[in-house]
Short mmCIF file of C-alpha atoms in Angstrom, two decimals:
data_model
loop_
_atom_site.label_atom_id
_atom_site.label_comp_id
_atom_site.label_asym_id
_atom_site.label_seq_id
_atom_site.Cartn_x
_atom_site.Cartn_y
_atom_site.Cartn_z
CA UNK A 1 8.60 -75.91 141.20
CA UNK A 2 11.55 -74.90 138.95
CA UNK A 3 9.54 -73.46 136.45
CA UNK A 4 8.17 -70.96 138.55
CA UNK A 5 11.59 -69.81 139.92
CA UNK A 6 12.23 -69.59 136.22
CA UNK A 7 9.59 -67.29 136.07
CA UNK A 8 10.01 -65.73 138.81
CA UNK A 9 13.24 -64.79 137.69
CA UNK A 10 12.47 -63.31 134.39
CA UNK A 11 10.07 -61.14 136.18
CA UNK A 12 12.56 -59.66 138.29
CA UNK A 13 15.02 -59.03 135.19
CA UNK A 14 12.26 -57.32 133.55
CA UNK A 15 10.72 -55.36 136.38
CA UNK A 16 14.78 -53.70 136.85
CA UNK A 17 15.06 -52.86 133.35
CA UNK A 18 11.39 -51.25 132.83
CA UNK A 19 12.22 -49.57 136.25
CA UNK A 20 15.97 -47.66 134.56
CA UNK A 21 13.65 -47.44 131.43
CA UNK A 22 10.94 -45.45 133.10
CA UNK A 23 12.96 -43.44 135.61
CA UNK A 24 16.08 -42.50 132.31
CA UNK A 25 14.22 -42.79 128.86
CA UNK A 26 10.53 -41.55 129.80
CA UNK A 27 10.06 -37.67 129.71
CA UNK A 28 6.58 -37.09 130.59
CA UNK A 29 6.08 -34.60 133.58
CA UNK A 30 3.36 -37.08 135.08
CA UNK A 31 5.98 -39.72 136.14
CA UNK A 32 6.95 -37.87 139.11
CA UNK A 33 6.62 -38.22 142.56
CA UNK A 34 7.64 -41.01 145.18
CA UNK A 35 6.82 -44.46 142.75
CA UNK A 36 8.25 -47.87 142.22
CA UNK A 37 7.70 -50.75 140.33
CA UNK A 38 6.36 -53.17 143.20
CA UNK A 39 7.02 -56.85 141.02
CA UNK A 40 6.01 -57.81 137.55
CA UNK A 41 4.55 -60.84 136.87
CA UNK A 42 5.29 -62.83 133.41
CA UNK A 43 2.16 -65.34 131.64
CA UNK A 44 3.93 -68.92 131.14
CA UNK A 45 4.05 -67.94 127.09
CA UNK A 46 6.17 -64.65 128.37
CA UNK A 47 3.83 -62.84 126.09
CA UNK A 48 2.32 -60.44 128.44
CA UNK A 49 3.76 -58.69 131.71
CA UNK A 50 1.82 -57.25 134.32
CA UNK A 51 3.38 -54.21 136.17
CA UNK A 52 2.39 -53.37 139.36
CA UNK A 53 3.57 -49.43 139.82
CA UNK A 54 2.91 -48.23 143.28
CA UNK A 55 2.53 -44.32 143.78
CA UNK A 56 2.45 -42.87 147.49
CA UNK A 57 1.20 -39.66 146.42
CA UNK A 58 -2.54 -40.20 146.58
CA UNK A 59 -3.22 -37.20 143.76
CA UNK A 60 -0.22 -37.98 141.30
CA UNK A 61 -1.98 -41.99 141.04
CA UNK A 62 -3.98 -41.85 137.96
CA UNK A 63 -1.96 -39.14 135.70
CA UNK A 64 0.93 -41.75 136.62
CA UNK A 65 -0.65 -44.24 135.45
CA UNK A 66 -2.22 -42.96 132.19
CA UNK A 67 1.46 -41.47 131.42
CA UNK A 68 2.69 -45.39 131.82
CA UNK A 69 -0.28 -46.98 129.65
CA UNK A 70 0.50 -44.26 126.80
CA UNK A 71 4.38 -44.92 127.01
CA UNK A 72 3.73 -48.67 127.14
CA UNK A 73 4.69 -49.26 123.38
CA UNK A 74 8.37 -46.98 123.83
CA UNK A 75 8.36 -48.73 127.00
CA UNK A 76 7.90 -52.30 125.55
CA UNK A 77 10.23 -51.62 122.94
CA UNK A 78 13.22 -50.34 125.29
CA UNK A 79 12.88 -53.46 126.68
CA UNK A 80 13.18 -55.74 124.03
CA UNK A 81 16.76 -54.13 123.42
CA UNK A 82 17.48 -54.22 127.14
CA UNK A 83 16.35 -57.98 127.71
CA UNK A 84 16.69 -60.80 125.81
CA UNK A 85 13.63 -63.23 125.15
CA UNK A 86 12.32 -64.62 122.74
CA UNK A 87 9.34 -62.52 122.61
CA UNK A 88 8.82 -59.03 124.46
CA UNK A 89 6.18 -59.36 126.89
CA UNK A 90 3.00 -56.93 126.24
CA UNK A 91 2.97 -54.79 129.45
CA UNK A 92 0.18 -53.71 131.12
CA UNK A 93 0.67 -51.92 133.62
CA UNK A 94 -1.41 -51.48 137.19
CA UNK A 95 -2.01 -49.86 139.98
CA UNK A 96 -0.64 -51.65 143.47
CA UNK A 97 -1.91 -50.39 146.72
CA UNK A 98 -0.08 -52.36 149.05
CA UNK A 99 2.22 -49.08 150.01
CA UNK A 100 -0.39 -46.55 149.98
CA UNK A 101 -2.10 -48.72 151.71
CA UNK A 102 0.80 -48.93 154.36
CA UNK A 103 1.72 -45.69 154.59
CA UNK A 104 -1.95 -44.66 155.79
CA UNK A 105 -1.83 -47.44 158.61
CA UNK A 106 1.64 -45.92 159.77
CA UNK A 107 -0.14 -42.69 159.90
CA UNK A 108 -3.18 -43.88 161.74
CA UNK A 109 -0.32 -45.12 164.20
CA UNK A 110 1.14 -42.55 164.77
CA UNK A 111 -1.46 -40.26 165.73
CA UNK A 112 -2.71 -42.48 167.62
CA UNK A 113 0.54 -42.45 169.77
CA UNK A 114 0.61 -38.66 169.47
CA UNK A 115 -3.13 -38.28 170.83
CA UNK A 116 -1.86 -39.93 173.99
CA UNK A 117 -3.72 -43.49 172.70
CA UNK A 118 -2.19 -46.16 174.99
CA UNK A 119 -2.02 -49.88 174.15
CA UNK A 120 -0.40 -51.08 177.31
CA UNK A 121 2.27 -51.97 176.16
CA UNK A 122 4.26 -48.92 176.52
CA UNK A 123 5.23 -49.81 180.42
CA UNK A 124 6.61 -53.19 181.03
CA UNK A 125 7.33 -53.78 184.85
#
């Protein structure tokens, strides 16, 4: 069970400095928009790392994510000076849904609410 933590702490380390590295050092007019770096994950052999980059902005998903793929050598790179390992991870880098995903349910809910849809639970005698 230790081991994991161990990796679950090296993923964290690396998922803040790829975040400053992306948001400071990467100057492509794609990476804009509401984003965030949802987790990395780290193989065992810490020689890959994959990114999970959430976008809420439906449109801005897949430029976003083809301006992260081509920066993923500066990116990789940046990071080997930032953390130290033994070896710097290959990143690939993914989409994650979970927030899109999210935000649309919060939106279903609320116009359901604003429609006048009533669950019951909105009086409690």
């Amino acid at each position: 069970m230790a081991s994991f933590d161990r990796y679950d702490r090296i993923g964290e380390e690396v998922r803040r400095a790829i975040d400053r590295i992306i948001r400071d050092r990467v100057n492509d007019p794609r990476v804009s928009g509401t984003w965030s770096i949802a987790r990395c994950e780290v193989t065992r052999d810490l020689r890959y790392c994959k990114v999970r980059v959430s976008v809420l902005e439906g449109e801005k998903r897949e430029n976003m994510l083809k301006a992260l793929k081509s920066a993923s050598g500066f990116i990789r790179r940046e990071l080997g000076r930032e953390v130290d390992l033994r070896y710097t991870p290959e990143i690939i880098f993914e989409l994650d849904e979970n927030i899109a995903y999210a935000d649309r349910i919060n939106r279903i809910l609320k116009e359901q609410h604003v429609d006048g849809g009533d669950s019951g639970t909105d009086k409690l005698d």
